[in-house]
Amino acid sequence: MSTDVQASQGTSFPLNPKLGSADIETEPIRMGFGRGLLEAGRRDERVMALCADLTDSTQMSLFKKEFGDRFVEVGIAEQNLATAAAGMARNGRIPFTSSYAAFSPGRCWEQIKTTSCLNEMPVKTVGSHAGLITGQDGATHQMLEDIGLMRIMPGMVVICPGDALEAERATIAMAAHPSACYLRLARDKTPVFSTPDSPFEIGTAYVLREGTDVTLIGTGTMTYELLVAAEILADQGISAEMVHVPTVKPLDEETILASARKTGCVVTAEEGQIAGGLGGAVAELLGEKAPMPVKRLGVEDRYGETGSPRELLEAFELTGEHLARKAAEFLRAR
């Protein structure tokens, strides 16, 4: 990627100056959550942490070490995890629950609905090891449906941070938010494209790169891949605007509509099922308020497979190179 990316980005979101270089920092997004939860606990003694026998894997161990009296290990019992957290919230606590996303919300969606959302309890559900890059654990552990599952839940905020630094900021923001929230985390290392000065606000999307020919909209790990795609497209004479959407719900309609109306066509990308996910949310918005061509990229009605993170992104054609090719084909077919 060219170093010119800094000059073409949006002005309100500083990007890592190493963006595009081989030595860009990488870190598991879940590690940012661990640091954020610890800081949230230091700021507010009402913050509690509950885990389903995956304390180290989900990075709740940092909180447990410092605030052992505010940590609860429920064991491999995700339905109890959700229900106990709702009870704590009813008593004025701010509970965070963590497990693999395949199990929470995958196994306890109904408990989250009836105990947290129906009762308007601010439980913070953290789904770690989400998406394809869970890797060698295979299809049973690759939660690809969680964005759709949680987005359709009334009253639920859905956050998919793009890197570890953003996950840290998002966790702190969630602790202060009055509603139930879902935080989606990846397992393996991914590039850190933001900086400590980059903003994060629940419900806000950010223009990372300005363009005129097509709007690329990404969330989670796909934002970095779309930044790579935007630079590839630039080399082909295509000016791509890149919009990062860390909050899938509530969706930042104003930012998305402004960019879409500017370029006249939209390509979305997510590391999960395109049915009901970010692409669905954007398509619904544009269909109602600004009809235009939309191409949704992601996992298309199939389950995951076993492999390294990069092998899986290649197999599912979700690398920056694949995304750029598909976006260019979409533009040519219009």
Coordinates of C-alpha atoms in Angstrom, one line a residue, residues 1 3 16 45 118 144 147 153 196-197 201 227 234 269 271 288 303 334:
M1 CA 0.0 0.0 0.0
T3 CA 2.3 5.8 1.9
N16 CA -1.5 4.5 12.0
E45 CA -16.7 0.0 41.0
L118 CA -37.0 -7.4 27.6
L144 CA -20.6 -16.1 11.5
I147 CA -24.1 -9.8 13.9
M153 CA -32.8 -7.8 19.1
P196 CA -4.4 6.2 20.5
D197 CA -5.8 9.6 19.2
E201 CA -18.2 7.0 19.9
L227 CA -8.2 0.1 3.2
A234 CA -6.6 3.8 -6.7
A269 CA -17.6 -6.1 3.6
E271 CA -16.3 -11.3 8.2
E288 CA -35.6 3.2 2.2
Y303 CA -20.3 -22.5 7.2
R334 CA -23.2 -1.2 -13.5

